[in-house]
Amino acid sequence: MRSDPLMTVTEVANHLRLTASSWREQVAAGTAPPPDDPDTATDKPEFRRRPRWHRSTLDTWNEQRRAERRAARETQATQTTQTGG
């Protein structure tokens, strides 16, 4: 059986090789996947909440993000070649 742990912001950042603040910025901007365990307890202030993501969620999101960037680079290279730039 494959392990799919829930990861905190710090663990996510380490896994994706980002800083924790970069990950938080992506979460705040809505460009990161929503947490699998949002920790929406109403008895905690928002800044003390600890959302967590499954590793599989992060890996899928990261692969999609990489594929999109790869496609954009290929499109840009094709356009540069076609225009002689």
XYZ file of C-alpha atoms in Angstrom:
85
model
C 0.000 0.000 0.000
C 1.347 3.404 -1.005
C 1.622 6.058 1.661
C -0.061 9.381 0.927
C 0.604 11.533 3.985
C -0.957 14.869 4.762
C 1.696 17.581 4.686
C 1.889 20.960 6.445
C 2.957 24.189 4.738
C 6.583 23.638 5.757
C 6.561 20.033 4.561
C 4.926 21.058 1.274
C 7.522 23.769 0.722
C 10.345 21.317 1.351
C 8.781 18.719 -0.943
C 8.329 21.228 -3.778
C 11.677 22.941 -3.097
C 10.068 26.285 -2.333
C 10.155 28.566 0.657
C 7.189 28.350 3.000
C 6.365 31.984 2.235
C 6.313 31.263 -1.526
C 3.888 28.411 -0.949
C 1.682 30.592 1.273
C 1.648 33.270 -1.459
C 0.472 30.700 -4.010
C -2.222 29.473 -1.625
C -3.390 33.060 -0.968
C -3.390 33.835 -4.701
C -5.459 30.734 -5.444
C -2.835 29.212 -7.741
C -2.121 26.303 -5.391
C -4.511 23.386 -4.996
C -7.023 23.702 -2.174
C -5.994 21.858 0.984
C -7.235 18.303 1.444
C -7.578 19.019 5.170
C -8.436 22.722 5.387
C -8.557 22.897 9.206
C -11.480 25.267 9.245
C -12.052 25.038 12.982
C -13.921 28.137 14.041
C -12.266 28.265 17.460
C -8.896 29.261 15.952
C -7.949 32.577 14.391
C -7.273 32.309 10.666
C -3.536 32.922 11.047
C -3.256 29.905 13.383
C -4.935 27.411 11.067
C -2.842 24.598 9.664
C -4.169 23.409 6.309
C -2.631 20.201 4.965
C -2.319 18.617 1.535
C -1.894 15.000 0.475
C 1.407 14.341 -1.261
C -0.487 12.949 -4.268
C -2.435 16.227 -4.602
C 0.824 18.176 -4.674
C 2.543 15.832 -7.099
C -0.407 15.957 -9.519
C -0.615 19.762 -9.282
C 3.152 20.158 -9.716
C 3.224 17.889 -12.781
C 0.343 19.811 -14.388
C 2.106 23.093 -13.663
C 5.341 21.809 -15.201
C 3.507 20.516 -18.294
C 1.843 23.918 -18.765
C 5.192 25.702 -18.508
C 6.796 23.223 -20.913
C 3.998 23.762 -23.441
C 4.307 27.534 -23.111
C 8.074 27.356 -23.741
C 7.546 25.140 -26.792
C 4.918 27.527 -28.151
C 7.232 30.475 -27.610
C 10.131 28.663 -29.306
C 7.916 27.796 -32.277
C 6.736 31.389 -32.619
C 10.322 32.679 -32.402
C 11.432 30.233 -35.087
C 8.537 31.176 -37.362
C 9.187 34.906 -37.027
C 12.937 34.527 -37.379
C 13.531 36.066 -33.948
